JSON list of C-alpha atoms in Angstrom, two decimals:
[
{"chain": "A", "resi": 1, "resn": "MET", "atom": "CA", "xyz": [-0.01, -0.16, -0.01]},
{"chain": "A", "resi": 2, "resn": "PRO", "atom": "CA", "xyz": [1.37, 3.34, -0.94]},
{"chain": "A", "resi": 3, "resn": "PRO", "atom": "CA", "xyz": [1.73, 6.02, 1.78]},
{"chain": "A", "resi": 4, "resn": "PHE", "atom": "CA", "xyz": [-1.44, 7.74, 2.77]},
{"chain": "A", "resi": 5, "resn": "ARG", "atom": "CA", "xyz": [-1.01, 11.35, 1.65]},
{"chain": "A", "resi": 6, "resn": "LEU", "atom": "CA", "xyz": [-2.32, 13.82, 4.25]},
{"chain": "A", "resi": 7, "resn": "ALA", "atom": "CA", "xyz": [-2.73, 17.49, 3.82]},
{"chain": "A", "resi": 8, "resn": "ILE", "atom": "CA", "xyz": [-2.62, 19.36, 7.21]},
{"chain": "A", "resi": 9, "resn": "LEU", "atom": "CA", "xyz": [-4.17, 22.98, 6.83]},
{"chain": "A", "resi": 10, "resn": "GLU", "atom": "CA", "xyz": [-2.33, 24.85, 9.43]},
{"chain": "A", "resi": 11, "resn": "CYS", "atom": "CA", "xyz": [-4.62, 27.55, 10.99]},
{"chain": "A", "resi": 12, "resn": "ASP", "atom": "CA", "xyz": [-2.28, 28.99, 13.46]},
{"chain": "A", "resi": 13, "resn": "THR", "atom": "CA", "xyz": [1.14, 28.85, 14.94]},
{"chain": "A", "resi": 14, "resn": "PRO", "atom": "CA", "xyz": [1.51, 27.18, 18.58]},
{"chain": "A", "resi": 15, "resn": "VAL", "atom": "CA", "xyz": [2.78, 29.32, 21.48]},
{"chain": "A", "resi": 16, "resn": "PRO", "atom": "CA", "xyz": [6.39, 29.91, 21.65]},
{"chain": "A", "resi": 17, "resn": "ASN", "atom": "CA", "xyz": [7.52, 27.20, 24.01]},
{"chain": "A", "resi": 18, "resn": "VAL", "atom": "CA", "xyz": [5.55, 24.54, 21.96]},
{"chain": "A", "resi": 19, "resn": "VAL", "atom": "CA", "xyz": [7.01, 25.83, 18.87]},
{"chain": "A", "resi": 20, "resn": "LYS", "atom": "CA", "xyz": [10.35, 25.21, 20.36]},
{"chain": "A", "resi": 21, "resn": "GLU", "atom": "CA", "xyz": [9.79, 21.80, 21.72]},
{"chain": "A", "resi": 22, "resn": "ARG", "atom": "CA", "xyz": [7.26, 20.24, 19.27]},
{"chain": "A", "resi": 23, "resn": "GLY", "atom": "CA", "xyz": [7.25, 22.48, 16.08]},
{"chain": "A", "resi": 24, "resn": "SER", "atom": "CA", "xyz": [4.20, 23.59, 14.03]},
{"chain": "A", "resi": 25, "resn": "TYR", "atom": "CA", "xyz": [0.69, 22.23, 14.60]},
{"chain": "A", "resi": 26, "resn": "GLY", "atom": "CA", "xyz": [1.25, 19.88, 11.57]},
{"chain": "A", "resi": 27, "resn": "SER", "atom": "CA", "xyz": [4.05, 18.42, 13.48]},
{"chain": "A", "resi": 28, "resn": "VAL", "atom": "CA", "xyz": [2.10, 18.13, 16.64]},
{"chain": "A", "resi": 29, "resn": "PHE", "atom": "CA", "xyz": [-0.54, 16.22, 14.55]},
{"chain": "A", "resi": 30, "resn": "GLU", "atom": "CA", "xyz": [1.90, 14.06, 12.87]},
{"chain": "A", "resi": 31, "resn": "THR", "atom": "CA", "xyz": [3.27, 12.94, 16.14]},
{"chain": "A", "resi": 32, "resn": "LEU", "atom": "CA", "xyz": [-0.33, 12.13, 17.37]},
{"chain": "A", "resi": 33, "resn": "LEU", "atom": "CA", "xyz": [-1.16, 10.21, 14.22]},
{"chain": "A", "resi": 34, "resn": "SER", "atom": "CA", "xyz": [2.17, 8.10, 14.48]},
{"chain": "A", "resi": 35, "resn": "LYS", "atom": "CA", "xyz": [0.93, 6.91, 17.80]},
{"chain": "A", "resi": 36, "resn": "GLY", "atom": "CA", "xyz": [-2.32, 5.85, 16.15]},
{"chain": "A", "resi": 37, "resn": "ILE", "atom": "CA", "xyz": [-0.39, 3.94, 13.67]},
{"chain": "A", "resi": 38, "resn": "ALA", "atom": "CA", "xyz": [1.57, 2.18, 16.34]},
{"chain": "A", "resi": 39, "resn": "GLN", "atom": "CA", "xyz": [-1.64, 0.65, 17.63]},
{"chain": "A", "resi": 40, "resn": "ARG", "atom": "CA", "xyz": [-2.40, -0.91, 14.34]},
{"chain": "A", "resi": 41, "resn": "ASP", "atom": "CA", "xyz": [-1.21, -4.32, 13.14]},
{"chain": "A", "resi": 42, "resn": "ASP", "atom": "CA", "xyz": [-0.52, -3.53, 9.42]},
{"chain": "A", "resi": 43, "resn": "ASN", "atom": "CA", "xyz": [2.00, -1.80, 7.52]},
{"chain": "A", "resi": 44, "resn": "LEU", "atom": "CA", "xyz": [0.38, 1.54, 7.21]},
{"chain": "A", "resi": 45, "resn": "ASN", "atom": "CA", "xyz": [2.61, 4.62, 6.41]},
{"chain": "A", "resi": 46, "resn": "PHE", "atom": "CA", "xyz": [1.64, 8.13, 5.84]},
{"chain": "A", "resi": 47, "resn": "CYS", "atom": "CA", "xyz": [3.29, 11.43, 4.44]},
{"chain": "A", "resi": 48, "resn": "VAL", "atom": "CA", "xyz": [2.24, 14.79, 5.70]},
{"chain": "A", "resi": 49, "resn": "LEU", "atom": "CA", "xyz": [1.92, 17.93, 3.43]},
{"chain": "A", "resi": 50, "resn": "LYS", "atom": "CA", "xyz": [1.65, 21.01, 5.35]},
{"chain": "A", "resi": 51, "resn": "TYR", "atom": "CA", "xyz": [-0.15, 24.07, 4.09]},
{"chain": "A", "resi": 52, "resn": "ASP", "atom": "CA", "xyz": [-0.18, 27.58, 5.74]},
{"chain": "A", "resi": 53, "resn": "VAL", "atom": "CA", "xyz": [-3.81, 28.73, 5.14]},
{"chain": "A", "resi": 54, "resn": "VAL", "atom": "CA", "xyz": [-3.32, 31.91, 7.10]},
{"chain": "A", "resi": 55, "resn": "GLN", "atom": "CA", "xyz": [-0.31, 33.87, 5.79]},
{"chain": "A", "resi": 56, "resn": "GLN", "atom": "CA", "xyz": [0.50, 32.02, 2.48]},
{"chain": "A", "resi": 57, "resn": "GLN", "atom": "CA", "xyz": [-3.14, 30.90, 1.98]},
{"chain": "A", "resi": 58, "resn": "LYS", "atom": "CA", "xyz": [-1.92, 27.83, 0.07]},
{"chain": "A", "resi": 59, "resn": "TYR", "atom": "CA", "xyz": [-4.21, 24.86, -0.57]},
{"chain": "A", "resi": 60, "resn": "PRO", "atom": "CA", "xyz": [-3.59, 21.35, -1.82]},
{"chain": "A", "resi": 61, "resn": "ASP", "atom": "CA", "xyz": [-4.78, 20.00, -5.28]},
{"chain": "A", "resi": 62, "resn": "LEU", "atom": "CA", "xyz": [-7.02, 17.27, -4.45]},
{"chain": "A", "resi": 63, "resn": "SER", "atom": "CA", "xyz": [-5.38, 14.98, -6.99]},
{"chain": "A", "resi": 64, "resn": "ASP", "atom": "CA", "xyz": [-2.02, 15.23, -4.78]},
{"chain": "A", "resi": 65, "resn": "ILE", "atom": "CA", "xyz": [-3.67, 13.97, -1.48]},
{"chain": "A", "resi": 66, "resn": "ASP", "atom": "CA", "xyz": [-5.85, 11.38, 0.09]},
{"chain": "A", "resi": 67, "resn": "GLY", "atom": "CA", "xyz": [-7.23, 13.34, 3.04]},
{"chain": "A", "resi": 68, "resn": "ILE", "atom": "CA", "xyz": [-7.40, 16.70, 4.74]},
{"chain": "A", "resi": 69, "resn": "LEU", "atom": "CA", "xyz": [-6.94, 17.56, 8.53]},
{"chain": "A", "resi": 70, "resn": "ILE", "atom": "CA", "xyz": [-7.84, 21.01, 9.65]},
{"chain": "A", "resi": 71, "resn": "THR", "atom": "CA", "xyz": [-6.00, 22.33, 12.69]},
{"chain": "A", "resi": 72, "resn": "GLY", "atom": "CA", "xyz": [-7.13, 24.28, 15.68]},
{"chain": "A", "resi": 73, "resn": "SER", "atom": "CA", "xyz": [-6.56, 28.24, 15.94]},
{"chain": "A", "resi": 74, "resn": "LYS", "atom": "CA", "xyz": [-6.76, 31.08, 18.16]},
{"chain": "A", "resi": 75, "resn": "HIS", "atom": "CA", "xyz": [-8.77, 32.81, 15.58]},
{"chain": "A", "resi": 76, "resn": "THR", "atom": "CA", "xyz": [-12.68, 32.90, 15.23]},
{"chain": "A", "resi": 77, "resn": "ALA", "atom": "CA", "xyz": [-14.21, 30.64, 12.64]},
{"chain": "A", "resi": 78, "resn": "PHE", "atom": "CA", "xyz": [-17.26, 32.78, 12.14]},
{"chain": "A", "resi": 79, "resn": "ALA", "atom": "CA", "xyz": [-15.22, 35.75, 11.38]},
{"chain": "A", "resi": 80, "resn": "ASP", "atom": "CA", "xyz": [-15.03, 37.43, 7.74]},
{"chain": "A", "resi": 81, "resn": "ASP", "atom": "CA", "xyz": [-11.33, 37.63, 7.56]},
{"chain": "A", "resi": 82, "resn": "ALA", "atom": "CA", "xyz": [-10.26, 36.94, 4.02]},
{"chain": "A", "resi": 83, "resn": "TRP", "atom": "CA", "xyz": [-8.25, 33.85, 4.75]},
{"chain": "A", "resi": 84, "resn": "ILE", "atom": "CA", "xyz": [-11.15, 32.43, 6.92]},
{"chain": "A", "resi": 85, "resn": "VAL", "atom": "CA", "xyz": [-13.75, 32.99, 4.28]},
{"chain": "A", "resi": 86, "resn": "ALA", "atom": "CA", "xyz": [-11.40, 31.47, 1.71]},
{"chain": "A", "resi": 87, "resn": "LEU", "atom": "CA", "xyz": [-10.93, 28.32, 3.84]},
{"chain": "A", "resi": 88, "resn": "VAL", "atom": "CA", "xyz": [-14.61, 27.99, 4.36]},
{"chain": "A", "resi": 89, "resn": "GLU", "atom": "CA", "xyz": [-15.24, 28.14, 0.74]},
{"chain": "A", "resi": 90, "resn": "TYR", "atom": "CA", "xyz": [-12.34, 25.66, 0.04]},
{"chain": "A", "resi": 91, "resn": "ILE", "atom": "CA", "xyz": [-13.81, 22.92, 2.55]},
{"chain": "A", "resi": 92, "resn": "LYS", "atom": "CA", "xyz": [-17.26, 23.58, 1.19]},
{"chain": "A", "resi": 93, "resn": "GLN", "atom": "CA", "xyz": [-16.17, 22.84, -2.30]},
{"chain": "A", "resi": 94, "resn": "VAL", "atom": "CA", "xyz": [-14.09, 19.62, -0.96]},
{"chain": "A", "resi": 95, "resn": "LEU", "atom": "CA", "xyz": [-17.16, 18.38, 0.77]},
{"chain": "A", "resi": 96, "resn": "THR", "atom": "CA", "xyz": [-19.76, 18.89, -1.64]},
{"chain": "A", "resi": 97, "resn": "THR", "atom": "CA", "xyz": [-17.74, 18.34, -5.00]},
{"chain": "A", "resi": 98, "resn": "SER", "atom": "CA", "xyz": [-15.38, 15.42, -4.17]},
{"chain": "A", "resi": 99, "resn": "ASN", "atom": "CA", "xyz": [-14.90, 12.33, -2.16]},
{"chain": "A", "resi": 100, "resn": "THR", "atom": "CA", "xyz": [-11.99, 13.49, -0.23]},
{"chain": "A", "resi": 101, "resn": "PRO", "atom": "CA", "xyz": [-12.38, 12.93, 3.57]},
{"chain": "A", "resi": 102, "resn": "VAL", "atom": "CA", "xyz": [-12.01, 15.59, 6.14]},
{"chain": "A", "resi": 103, "resn": "VAL", "atom": "CA", "xyz": [-11.10, 15.89, 9.66]},
{"chain": "A", "resi": 104, "resn": "GLY", "atom": "CA", "xyz": [-11.46, 18.98, 11.68]},
{"chain": "A", "resi": 105, "resn": "ILE", "atom": "CA", "xyz": [-10.12, 19.76, 15.11]},
{"chain": "A", "resi": 106, "resn": "CYS", "atom": "CA", "xyz": [-11.65, 22.65, 17.24]},
{"chain": "A", "resi": 107, "resn": "PHE", "atom": "CA", "xyz": [-11.37, 25.59, 14.94]},
{"chain": "A", "resi": 108, "resn": "GLY", "atom": "CA", "xyz": [-11.33, 23.07, 12.12]},
{"chain": "A", "resi": 109, "resn": "HIS", "atom": "CA", "xyz": [-14.60, 21.56, 13.55]},
{"chain": "A", "resi": 110, "resn": "GLN", "atom": "CA", "xyz": [-16.16, 24.98, 13.52]},
{"chain": "A", "resi": 111, "resn": "ILE", "atom": "CA", "xyz": [-14.94, 25.58, 9.90]},
{"chain": "A", "resi": 112, "resn": "ILE", "atom": "CA", "xyz": [-16.60, 22.29, 8.75]},
{"chain": "A", "resi": 113, "resn": "GLY", "atom": "CA", "xyz": [-19.66, 23.25, 10.44]},
{"chain": "A", "resi": 114, "resn": "ARG", "atom": "CA", "xyz": [-19.78, 26.83, 8.92]},
{"chain": "A", "resi": 115, "resn": "ALA", "atom": "CA", "xyz": [-19.18, 25.30, 5.55]},
{"chain": "A", "resi": 116, "resn": "LEU", "atom": "CA", "xyz": [-21.93, 23.02, 5.76]},
{"chain": "A", "resi": 117, "resn": "GLY", "atom": "CA", "xyz": [-24.43, 25.68, 6.92]},
{"chain": "A", "resi": 118, "resn": "ALA", "atom": "CA", "xyz": [-24.44, 25.17, 10.69]},
{"chain": "A", "resi": 119, "resn": "LYS", "atom": "CA", "xyz": [-24.75, 27.94, 13.20]},
{"chain": "A", "resi": 120, "resn": "THR", "atom": "CA", "xyz": [-21.46, 28.88, 15.00]},
{"chain": "A", "resi": 121, "resn": "GLY", "atom": "CA", "xyz": [-20.69, 31.35, 17.45]},
{"chain": "A", "resi": 122, "resn": "VAL", "atom": "CA", "xyz": [-19.63, 32.16, 21.00]},
{"chain": "A", "resi": 123, "resn": "ALA", "atom": "CA", "xyz": [-20.66, 29.56, 23.33]},
{"chain": "A", "resi": 124, "resn": "PRO", "atom": "CA", "xyz": [-23.25, 30.92, 26.03]},
{"chain": "A", "resi": 125, "resn": "GLY", "atom": "CA", "xyz": [-21.39, 28.73, 28.49]},
{"chain": "A", "resi": 126, "resn": "GLY", "atom": "CA", "xyz": [-18.30, 30.31, 28.03]},
{"chain": "A", "resi": 127, "resn": "TRP", "atom": "CA", "xyz": [-14.55, 28.89, 28.02]},
{"chain": "A", "resi": 128, "resn": "GLU", "atom": "CA", "xyz": [-14.19, 25.01, 28.10]},
{"chain": "A", "resi": 129, "resn": "ILE", "atom": "CA", "xyz": [-10.56, 24.37, 28.99]},
{"chain": "A", "resi": 130, "resn": "SER", "atom": "CA", "xyz": [-8.17, 21.58, 29.99]},
{"chain": "A", "resi": 131, "resn": "VAL", "atom": "CA", "xyz": [-9.28, 17.84, 30.31]},
{"chain": "A", "resi": 132, "resn": "GLU", "atom": "CA", "xyz": [-12.99, 17.56, 30.33]},
{"chain": "A", "resi": 133, "resn": "LYS", "atom": "CA", "xyz": [-15.45, 14.70, 29.85]},
{"chain": "A", "resi": 134, "resn": "VAL", "atom": "CA", "xyz": [-17.32, 14.24, 26.59]},
{"chain": "A", "resi": 135, "resn": "ASN", "atom": "CA", "xyz": [-20.52, 12.34, 26.70]},
{"chain": "A", "resi": 136, "resn": "LEU", "atom": "CA", "xyz": [-21.01, 10.38, 23.53]},
{"chain": "A", "resi": 137, "resn": "SER", "atom": "CA", "xyz": [-24.27, 9.98, 21.52]},
{"chain": "A", "resi": 138, "resn": "ALA", "atom": "CA", "xyz": [-25.25, 6.43, 20.78]},
{"chain": "A", "resi": 139, "resn": "GLU", "atom": "CA", "xyz": [-23.56, 7.05, 17.30]},
{"chain": "A", "resi": 140, "resn": "GLY", "atom": "CA", "xyz": [-20.54, 8.40, 18.85]},
{"chain": "A", "resi": 141, "resn": "GLU", "atom": "CA", "xyz": [-20.24, 5.46, 21.28]},
{"chain": "A", "resi": 142, "resn": "LYS", "atom": "CA", "xyz": [-20.55, 3.07, 18.32]},
{"chain": "A", "resi": 143, "resn": "LEU", "atom": "CA", "xyz": [-17.79, 4.90, 16.52]},
{"chain": "A", "resi": 144, "resn": "PHE", "atom": "CA", "xyz": [-15.36, 5.22, 19.46]},
{"chain": "A", "resi": 145, "resn": "GLY", "atom": "CA", "xyz": [-16.35, 2.06, 21.39]},
{"chain": "A", "resi": 146, "resn": "VAL", "atom": "CA", "xyz": [-16.74, 3.79, 24.70]},
{"chain": "A", "resi": 147, "resn": "PRO", "atom": "CA", "xyz": [-19.53, 5.82, 26.41]},
{"chain": "A", "resi": 148, "resn": "SER", "atom": "CA", "xyz": [-17.42, 8.94, 27.03]},
{"chain": "A", "resi": 149, "resn": "LEU", "atom": "CA", "xyz": [-14.08, 10.45, 26.28]},
{"chain": "A", "resi": 150, "resn": "ASN", "atom": "CA", "xyz": [-11.84, 12.57, 28.40]},
{"chain": "A", "resi": 151, "resn": "LEU", "atom": "CA", "xyz": [-10.17, 15.08, 26.05]},
{"chain": "A", "resi": 152, "resn": "HIS", "atom": "CA", "xyz": [-8.30, 18.39, 26.19]},
{"chain": "A", "resi": 153, "resn": "GLN", "atom": "CA", "xyz": [-10.33, 21.40, 25.43]},
{"chain": "A", "resi": 154, "resn": "MET", "atom": "CA", "xyz": [-9.49, 24.80, 24.61]},
{"chain": "A", "resi": 155, "resn": "HIS", "atom": "CA", "xyz": [-12.51, 27.02, 23.16]},
{"chain": "A", "resi": 156, "resn": "ARG", "atom": "CA", "xyz": [-14.99, 29.55, 23.78]},
{"chain": "A", "resi": 157, "resn": "ASP", "atom": "CA", "xyz": [-16.60, 29.25, 20.26]},
{"chain": "A", "resi": 158, "resn": "GLU", "atom": "CA", "xyz": [-18.89, 26.34, 19.35]},
{"chain": "A", "resi": 159, "resn": "VAL", "atom": "CA", "xyz": [-20.93, 24.67, 16.49]},
{"chain": "A", "resi": 160, "resn": "ALA", "atom": "CA", "xyz": [-24.43, 25.21, 17.93]},
{"chain": "A", "resi": 161, "resn": "THR", "atom": "CA", "xyz": [-26.42, 23.21, 15.34]},
{"chain": "A", "resi": 162, "resn": "VAL", "atom": "CA", "xyz": [-25.97, 19.89, 13.30]},
{"chain": "A", "resi": 163, "resn": "PRO", "atom": "CA", "xyz": [-25.55, 20.19, 9.61]},
{"chain": "A", "resi": 164, "resn": "GLU", "atom": "CA", "xyz": [-28.05, 18.42, 7.54]},
{"chain": "A", "resi": 165, "resn": "GLY", "atom": "CA", "xyz": [-26.88, 14.75, 6.79]},
{"chain": "A", "resi": 166, "resn": "LEU", "atom": "CA", "xyz": [-24.39, 14.77, 9.58]},
{"chain": "A", "resi": 167, "resn": "ILE", "atom": "CA", "xyz": [-24.48, 13.10, 12.98]},
{"chain": "A", "resi": 168, "resn": "CYS", "atom": "CA", "xyz": [-23.70, 14.71, 16.34]},
{"chain": "A", "resi": 169, "resn": "LEU", "atom": "CA", "xyz": [-21.10, 12.63, 18.03]},
{"chain": "A", "resi": 170, "resn": "GLY", "atom": "CA", "xyz": [-21.50, 13.85, 21.71]},
{"chain": "A", "resi": 171, "resn": "SER", "atom": "CA", "xyz": [-21.90, 16.84, 24.06]},
{"chain": "A", "resi": 172, "resn": "SER", "atom": "CA", "xyz": [-20.64, 18.35, 27.32]},
{"chain": "A", "resi": 173, "resn": "PRO", "atom": "CA", "xyz": [-22.40, 20.62, 29.79]},
{"chain": "A", "resi": 174, "resn": "ARG", "atom": "CA", "xyz": [-20.91, 23.66, 28.08]},
{"chain": "A", "resi": 175, "resn": "CYS", "atom": "CA", "xyz": [-21.00, 22.48, 24.42]},
{"chain": "A", "resi": 176, "resn": "PRO", "atom": "CA", "xyz": [-23.90, 20.73, 22.74]},
{"chain": "A", "resi": 177, "resn": "VAL", "atom": "CA", "xyz": [-22.00, 19.61, 19.52]},
{"chain": "A", "resi": 178, "resn": "GLN", "atom": "CA", "xyz": [-18.84, 18.02, 20.52]},
{"chain": "A", "resi": 179, "resn": "GLY", "atom": "CA", "xyz": [-18.16, 16.35, 17.03]},
{"chain": "A", "resi": 180, "resn": "LEU", "atom": "CA", "xyz": [-19.63, 15.81, 13.69]},
{"chain": "A", "resi": 181, "resn": "TYR", "atom": "CA", "xyz": [-19.59, 12.62, 11.67]},
{"chain": "A", "resi": 182, "resn": "LYS", "atom": "CA", "xyz": [-20.59, 11.56, 8.15]},
{"chain": "A", "resi": 183, "resn": "PRO", "atom": "CA", "xyz": [-19.03, 8.06, 7.05]},
{"chain": "A", "resi": 184, "resn": "LYS", "atom": "CA", "xyz": [-16.31, 8.54, 4.42]},
{"chain": "A", "resi": 185, "resn": "SER", "atom": "CA", "xyz": [-16.66, 12.40, 4.59]},
{"chain": "A", "resi": 186, "resn": "VAL", "atom": "CA", "xyz": [-16.49, 14.20, 7.67]},
{"chain": "A", "resi": 187, "resn": "LEU", "atom": "CA", "xyz": [-15.09, 13.56, 11.17]},
{"chain": "A", "resi": 188, "resn": "SER", "atom": "CA", "xyz": [-14.63, 16.55, 13.64]},
{"chain": "A", "resi": 189, "resn": "LEU", "atom": "CA", "xyz": [-14.09, 17.21, 17.11]},
{"chain": "A", "resi": 190, "resn": "GLN", "atom": "CA", "xyz": [-14.44, 20.34, 19.26]},
{"chain": "A", "resi": 191, "resn": "ALA", "atom": "CA", "xyz": [-11.66, 18.90, 21.58]},
{"chain": "A", "resi": 192, "resn": "HIS", "atom": "CA", "xyz": [-8.04, 18.83, 20.95]},
{"chain": "A", "resi": 193, "resn": "PRO", "atom": "CA", "xyz": [-6.72, 15.00, 20.89]},
{"chain": "A", "resi": 194, "resn": "GLU", "atom": "CA", "xyz": [-3.32, 16.47, 19.78]},
{"chain": "A", "resi": 195, "resn": "PHE", "atom": "CA", "xyz": [-2.64, 18.19, 23.07]},
{"chain": "A", "resi": 196, "resn": "ASP", "atom": "CA", "xyz": [-1.01, 16.72, 26.17]},
{"chain": "A", "resi": 197, "resn": "ASP", "atom": "CA", "xyz": [-0.13, 18.21, 29.60]},
{"chain": "A", "resi": 198, "resn": "PHE", "atom": "CA", "xyz": [2.84, 20.18, 28.26]},
{"chain": "A", "resi": 199, "resn": "ILE", "atom": "CA", "xyz": [0.95, 21.89, 25.45]},
{"chain": "A", "resi": 200, "resn": "MET", "atom": "CA", "xyz": [-2.11, 22.51, 27.57]},
{"chain": "A", "resi": 201, "resn": "THR", "atom": "CA", "xyz": [0.12, 24.02, 30.41]},
{"chain": "A", "resi": 202, "resn": "GLU", "atom": "CA", "xyz": [2.08, 26.32, 28.12]},
{"chain": "A", "resi": 203, "resn": "ILE", "atom": "CA", "xyz": [-1.32, 27.66, 26.63]},
{"chain": "A", "resi": 204, "resn": "LEU", "atom": "CA", "xyz": [-2.75, 28.16, 29.89]},
{"chain": "A", "resi": 205, "resn": "HIS", "atom": "CA", "xyz": [0.28, 30.07, 31.14]},
{"chain": "A", "resi": 206, "resn": "VAL", "atom": "CA", "xyz": [0.13, 32.16, 28.13]},
{"chain": "A", "resi": 207, "resn": "ARG", "atom": "CA", "xyz": [-3.63, 33.04, 28.16]},
{"chain": "A", "resi": 208, "resn": "HIS", "atom": "CA", "xyz": [-3.45, 33.73, 32.04]},
{"chain": "A", "resi": 209, "resn": "ASN", "atom": "CA", "xyz": [-0.43, 36.22, 31.36]},
{"chain": "A", "resi": 210, "resn": "GLN", "atom": "CA", "xyz": [-2.68, 37.87, 28.57]},
{"chain": "A", "resi": 211, "resn": "LYS", "atom": "CA", "xyz": [-5.51, 38.12, 31.29]},
{"chain": "A", "resi": 212, "resn": "ILE", "atom": "CA", "xyz": [-7.75, 35.99, 29.02]},
{"chain": "A", "resi": 213, "resn": "PHE", "atom": "CA", "xyz": [-8.16, 33.47, 32.09]},
{"chain": "A", "resi": 214, "resn": "ASN", "atom": "CA", "xyz": [-8.31, 34.74, 35.50]},
{"chain": "A", "resi": 215, "resn": "ASP", "atom": "CA", "xyz": [-6.52, 33.41, 38.42]},
{"chain": "A", "resi": 216, "resn": "ASP", "atom": "CA", "xyz": [-9.27, 31.01, 39.47]},
{"chain": "A", "resi": 217, "resn": "MET", "atom": "CA", "xyz": [-9.86, 29.55, 35.98]},
{"chain": "A", "resi": 218, "resn": "PHE", "atom": "CA", "xyz": [-6.05, 29.37, 35.50]},
{"chain": "A", "resi": 219, "resn": "SER", "atom": "CA", "xyz": [-5.44, 27.44, 38.69]},
{"chain": "A", "resi": 220, "resn": "GLU", "atom": "CA", "xyz": [-8.41, 25.05, 38.48]},
{"chain": "A", "resi": 221, "resn": "ALA", "atom": "CA", "xyz": [-7.55, 24.15, 34.70]},
{"chain": "A", "resi": 222, "resn": "LEU", "atom": "CA", "xyz": [-3.93, 23.53, 35.80]},
{"chain": "A", "resi": 223, "resn": "THR", "atom": "CA", "xyz": [-5.19, 20.82, 38.28]},
{"chain": "A", "resi": 224, "resn": "ARG", "atom": "CA", "xyz": [-6.86, 18.95, 35.33]},
{"chain": "A", "resi": 225, "resn": "SER", "atom": "CA", "xyz": [-4.23, 19.38, 32.52]},
{"chain": "A", "resi": 226, "resn": "GLY", "atom": "CA", "xyz": [-2.19, 16.22, 33.53]},
{"chain": "A", "resi": 227, "resn": "ASN", "atom": "CA", "xyz": [-5.20, 14.05, 33.63]},
{"chain": "A", "resi": 228, "resn": "SER", "atom": "CA", "xyz": [-5.39, 10.91, 31.59]},
{"chain": "A", "resi": 229, "resn": "HIS", "atom": "CA", "xyz": [-6.91, 11.54, 28.20]},
{"chain": "A", "resi": 230, "resn": "ASP", "atom": "CA", "xyz": [-7.93, 9.71, 25.09]},
{"chain": "A", "resi": 231, "resn": "GLY", "atom": "CA", "xyz": [-6.07, 11.22, 22.43]},
{"chain": "A", "resi": 232, "resn": "VAL", "atom": "CA", "xyz": [-4.31, 8.08, 21.11]},
{"chain": "A", "resi": 233, "resn": "LEU", "atom": "CA", "xyz": [-7.69, 6.41, 20.93]},
{"chain": "A", "resi": 234, "resn": "ILE", "atom": "CA", "xyz": [-9.02, 9.43, 18.70]},
{"chain": "A", "resi": 235, "resn": "SER", "atom": "CA", "xyz": [-5.76, 8.94, 16.61]},
{"chain": "A", "resi": 236, "resn": "THR", "atom": "CA", "xyz": [-6.68, 5.34, 15.93]},
{"chain": "A", "resi": 237, "resn": "LYS", "atom": "CA", "xyz": [-10.29, 6.16, 14.97]},
{"chain": "A", "resi": 238, "resn": "ILE", "atom": "CA", "xyz": [-9.11, 9.12, 12.60]},
{"chain": "A", "resi": 239, "resn": "TRP", "atom": "CA", "xyz": [-7.12, 6.43, 10.80]},
{"chain": "A", "resi": 240, "resn": "ASN", "atom": "CA", "xyz": [-10.08, 4.04, 10.61]},
{"chain": "A", "resi": 241, "resn": "PHE", "atom": "CA", "xyz": [-12.08, 6.87, 9.21]},
{"chain": "A", "resi": 242, "resn": "PHE", "atom": "CA", "xyz": [-9.56, 7.84, 6.59]},
{"chain": "A", "resi": 243, "resn": "LEU", "atom": "CA", "xyz": [-8.71, 4.44, 5.36]},
{"chain": "A", "resi": 244, "resn": "ASP", "atom": "CA", "xyz": [-12.58, 3.54, 5.23]},
{"chain": "A", "resi": 245, "resn": "ALA", "atom": "CA", "xyz": [-13.01, 6.63, 3.04]},
{"chain": "A", "resi": 246, "resn": "VAL", "atom": "CA", "xyz": [-10.40, 5.63, 0.45]},
{"chain": "A", "resi": 247, "resn": "ALA", "atom": "CA", "xyz": [-11.04, 1.92, 0.49]}
]
């Protein structure tokens, strides 16, 4: 089997200490996806093609790739910045005119929702940060094989409605749509399976210093940042999704 060609659309740059230790968000996802492959008993290989869709606004030719992953971002998915509008239109075209499977994480999840007509906006419940429990729907439980997931969160925006033809994978007290799914087409998560204690802690410190998180929010989130999470499980399911789509 030739390597799976994955285009990672990088929608932001990590905070400085994360860049220093882990590289770009594309590299962070490459690490996560490698862990998922290690759980498999086949000889799956993959190659990553990274696209800066913010500054360079470069996008892959679909004939050159097998799947797309949209990263998270500090930016707002429902804003009308030129690069965000271009990203939404690109994903809309991919999902409506091709068979290329798309995975979206956090901001990427919201971009998919917007591209398919969902309502997106600021969550009434406010910030959801650090490791939190996601209660899965019946469809989500079937997909992931467990009733709930523990995953890193870092968002104040949300997808508030489910696009026609897609399935809601789960919810949390602060977020009604924690994931979207359509076999062979879309898999998205509001959470960050690619985050770990180091990445979360660095972001918490930066946003606390920026006064985005007050002392109480910051301190409480730090107590959960090292909790066990299901990032590797998500990685295995991302691969199942991609490979099922191209089979």
